[in-house]
Tab-separated table of C-alpha atoms in Angstrom:
chain	number	residue	atom	x	y	z
X	1	MET	CA	5.235	4.885	12.474
X	2	ARG	CA	3.246	7.671	10.808
X	3	LEU	CA	6.367	8.982	9.112
X	4	THR	CA	7.133	5.514	7.713
X	5	GLN	CA	3.594	5.122	6.344
X	6	TYR	CA	3.725	8.587	4.813
X	7	LEU	CA	7.052	7.941	3.097
X	8	ALA	CA	5.922	4.517	1.886
X	9	SER	CA	2.744	6.011	0.425
X	10	LYS	CA	4.886	8.344	-1.676
X	11	LEU	CA	6.666	5.405	-3.308
X	12	LYS	CA	4.690	4.019	-6.229
X	13	ASN	CA	4.964	0.226	-5.925
X	14	PHE	CA	8.736	0.186	-6.570
X	15	SER	CA	8.125	0.506	-10.299
X	16	ASN	CA	10.907	3.063	-10.912
X	17	LEU	CA	8.762	4.479	-13.700
X	18	PRO	CA	7.093	7.895	-13.751
X	19	LYS	CA	3.395	7.922	-12.905
X	20	GLU	CA	2.618	9.744	-16.174
X	21	TYR	CA	4.250	6.928	-18.177
X	22	ILE	CA	2.233	4.258	-16.355
X	23	GLU	CA	-1.030	6.159	-16.918
X	24	ARG	CA	-0.178	6.698	-20.595
X	25	SER	CA	0.641	3.024	-21.146
X	26	LYS	CA	-2.660	1.956	-19.532
X	27	LYS	CA	-4.714	4.423	-21.543
X	28	GLN	CA	-7.181	2.999	-24.080
X	29	VAL	CA	-8.876	5.771	-26.047
X	30	TYR	CA	-11.895	4.639	-28.070
X	31	TRP	CA	-12.776	8.037	-29.529
X	32	GLN	CA	-11.384	11.562	-29.274
X	33	THR	CA	-12.550	14.857	-30.743
X	34	PRO	CA	-10.280	16.493	-33.337
X	35	LYS	CA	-7.705	18.897	-31.952
X	36	GLU	CA	-9.106	21.994	-33.581
X	37	ILE	CA	-10.409	25.299	-32.283
X	38	ASN	CA	-14.129	24.675	-32.764
X	39	TYR	CA	-14.153	21.376	-30.777
X	40	LEU	CA	-14.203	20.913	-27.032
X	41	PRO	CA	-11.635	18.380	-25.806
X	42	ARG	CA	-13.667	15.200	-25.213
X	43	THR	CA	-12.531	11.586	-25.082
X	44	VAL	CA	-14.233	8.238	-24.674
X	45	GLU	CA	-11.835	5.870	-22.967
X	46	ARG	CA	-11.732	2.825	-20.741
X	47	LYS	CA	-11.668	3.643	-17.053
X	48	ARG	CA	-12.084	0.242	-15.377
X	49	PHE	CA	-9.369	-2.371	-15.752
X	50	ARG	CA	-8.958	-5.942	-14.498
X	51	TYR	CA	-5.830	-5.988	-12.356
X	52	THR	CA	-3.860	-9.232	-12.089
X	53	THR	CA	-0.271	-10.061	-11.203
X	54	ASN	CA	0.859	-8.415	-14.454
X	55	ARG	CA	1.986	-4.823	-14.067
X	56	SER	CA	-0.065	-2.152	-15.809
X	57	TRP	CA	2.708	-1.099	-18.227
X	58	THR	CA	3.331	-4.602	-19.628
X	59	GLY	CA	2.012	-6.216	-22.779
X	60	GLN	CA	0.282	-8.981	-20.804
X	61	PHE	CA	-1.816	-6.393	-18.965
X	62	ARG	CA	-2.749	-4.782	-22.275
X	63	GLN	CA	-3.671	-8.176	-23.733
X	64	GLN	CA	-5.873	-9.068	-20.754
X	65	ASN	CA	-7.643	-5.698	-21.013
X	66	MET	CA	-8.072	-5.555	-24.788
X	67	PRO	CA	-10.425	-2.876	-26.120
X	68	GLY	CA	-13.948	-4.210	-26.423
X	69	THR	CA	-13.594	-6.943	-23.805
X	70	VAL	CA	-16.044	-6.686	-20.949
X	71	ARG	CA	-15.239	-8.692	-17.852
X	72	ARG	CA	-17.077	-9.122	-14.611
X	73	LYS	CA	-16.248	-6.472	-12.030
X	74	VAL	CA	-14.177	-7.718	-9.111
X	75	LEU	CA	-15.599	-6.419	-5.860
X	76	VAL	CA	-12.774	-5.517	-3.505
X	77	GLU	CA	-13.129	-3.625	-0.263
X	78	PRO	CA	-10.195	-1.194	-0.213
X	79	ILE	CA	-7.907	-1.306	2.794
X	80	GLU	CA	-7.479	2.180	4.216
X	81	ASP	CA	-4.319	1.559	6.232
X	82	TRP	CA	-2.142	-0.646	4.012
X	83	SER	CA	0.628	-2.056	6.207
X	84	PHE	CA	2.344	-4.538	3.855
X	85	PHE	CA	5.290	-3.419	1.786
X	86	ARG	CA	7.767	-5.137	-0.468
X	87	GLY	CA	10.545	-6.763	1.544
X	88	ASP	CA	8.530	-7.298	4.745
X	89	ARG	CA	8.736	-10.680	6.474
X	90	ILE	CA	5.240	-11.983	7.194
X	91	GLU	CA	3.553	-15.090	8.578
X	92	VAL	CA	0.427	-16.525	6.960
X	93	LEU	CA	-2.451	-16.736	9.464
X	94	VAL	CA	-5.163	-18.550	7.466
X	95	GLY	CA	-5.369	-20.911	4.506
X	96	LYS	CA	-3.419	-23.922	3.322
X	97	ASP	CA	-0.085	-22.194	4.043
X	98	LYS	CA	-0.991	-21.301	7.642
X	99	GLY	CA	2.060	-20.815	9.842
X	100	LYS	CA	4.539	-20.402	6.988
X	101	GLN	CA	6.761	-17.348	6.845
X	102	GLY	CA	8.032	-15.521	3.808
X	103	ILE	CA	9.132	-12.236	2.316
X	104	VAL	CA	6.702	-10.057	0.362
X	105	THR	CA	7.821	-9.817	-3.270
X	106	GLN	CA	4.877	-7.999	-4.839
X	107	VAL	CA	1.907	-6.000	-3.564
X	108	ILE	CA	-1.214	-5.437	-5.674
X	109	PRO	CA	-3.388	-2.981	-3.706
X	110	GLU	CA	-6.080	-2.859	-6.418
X	111	ARG	CA	-6.995	-6.468	-5.553
X	112	ASN	CA	-5.744	-6.583	-1.917
X	113	TRP	CA	-3.161	-9.199	-2.922
X	114	VAL	CA	0.234	-9.803	-1.370
X	115	ILE	CA	2.600	-12.166	-3.206
X	116	VAL	CA	4.912	-13.988	-0.798
X	117	GLU	CA	8.201	-15.517	-1.936
X	118	GLY	CA	7.867	-19.279	-2.330
X	119	LEU	CA	4.184	-19.538	-1.353
X	120	ASN	CA	2.081	-18.240	-4.276
X	121	TRP	CA	3.119	-20.837	-6.861
X	122	HIS	CA	1.319	-23.176	-9.226
X	123	TYR	CA	3.203	-25.885	-11.107
X	124	ARG	CA	2.490	-26.362	-14.835
X	125	LYS	CA	3.665	-28.997	-17.272
X	126	VAL	CA	4.856	-27.437	-20.537
X	127	GLY	CA	5.987	-28.910	-23.840
X	128	GLY	CA	4.798	-32.481	-23.440
X	129	GLU	CA	4.904	-34.640	-26.592
X	130	LYS	CA	4.878	-38.365	-27.379
X	131	GLU	CA	8.604	-38.863	-26.855
X	132	PHE	CA	9.317	-35.970	-24.486
X	133	PRO	CA	7.427	-35.778	-21.171
X	134	GLY	CA	7.823	-31.984	-20.934
X	135	ILE	CA	9.119	-29.802	-18.142
X	136	ILE	CA	7.466	-28.452	-15.016
X	137	ILE	CA	7.638	-24.710	-14.405
X	138	LYS	CA	6.513	-22.574	-11.489
X	139	THR	CA	4.022	-19.814	-12.296
């Protein structure tokens, strides 16, 4: 069991992208000293982000965390021994979906969220006009 947890901790959320690329795409530098000899390397950048279901290298994440936007901090108690991984079959123990089983499709450890296939859906009506009732999509 320890070997499995160790190996799973080395995988980075099944993103298949290098960690340096993800950090670079998240980076929002507000101010940086010139790259000359007489300046010390100093930067003023954003360090706290609001994590949602959008991955940190996507445009939606960048749009939700635009420079200059200040959002309320989400207080999350980090789980030390994370035992949910993508592809696991789980059963919901509490909430409106109690007793249902599903497969984990996405894990967001920054918010302690686990997205389960077929359970975490909201239905939205899109494109409704006078003559056309619109369509319903799952989000």
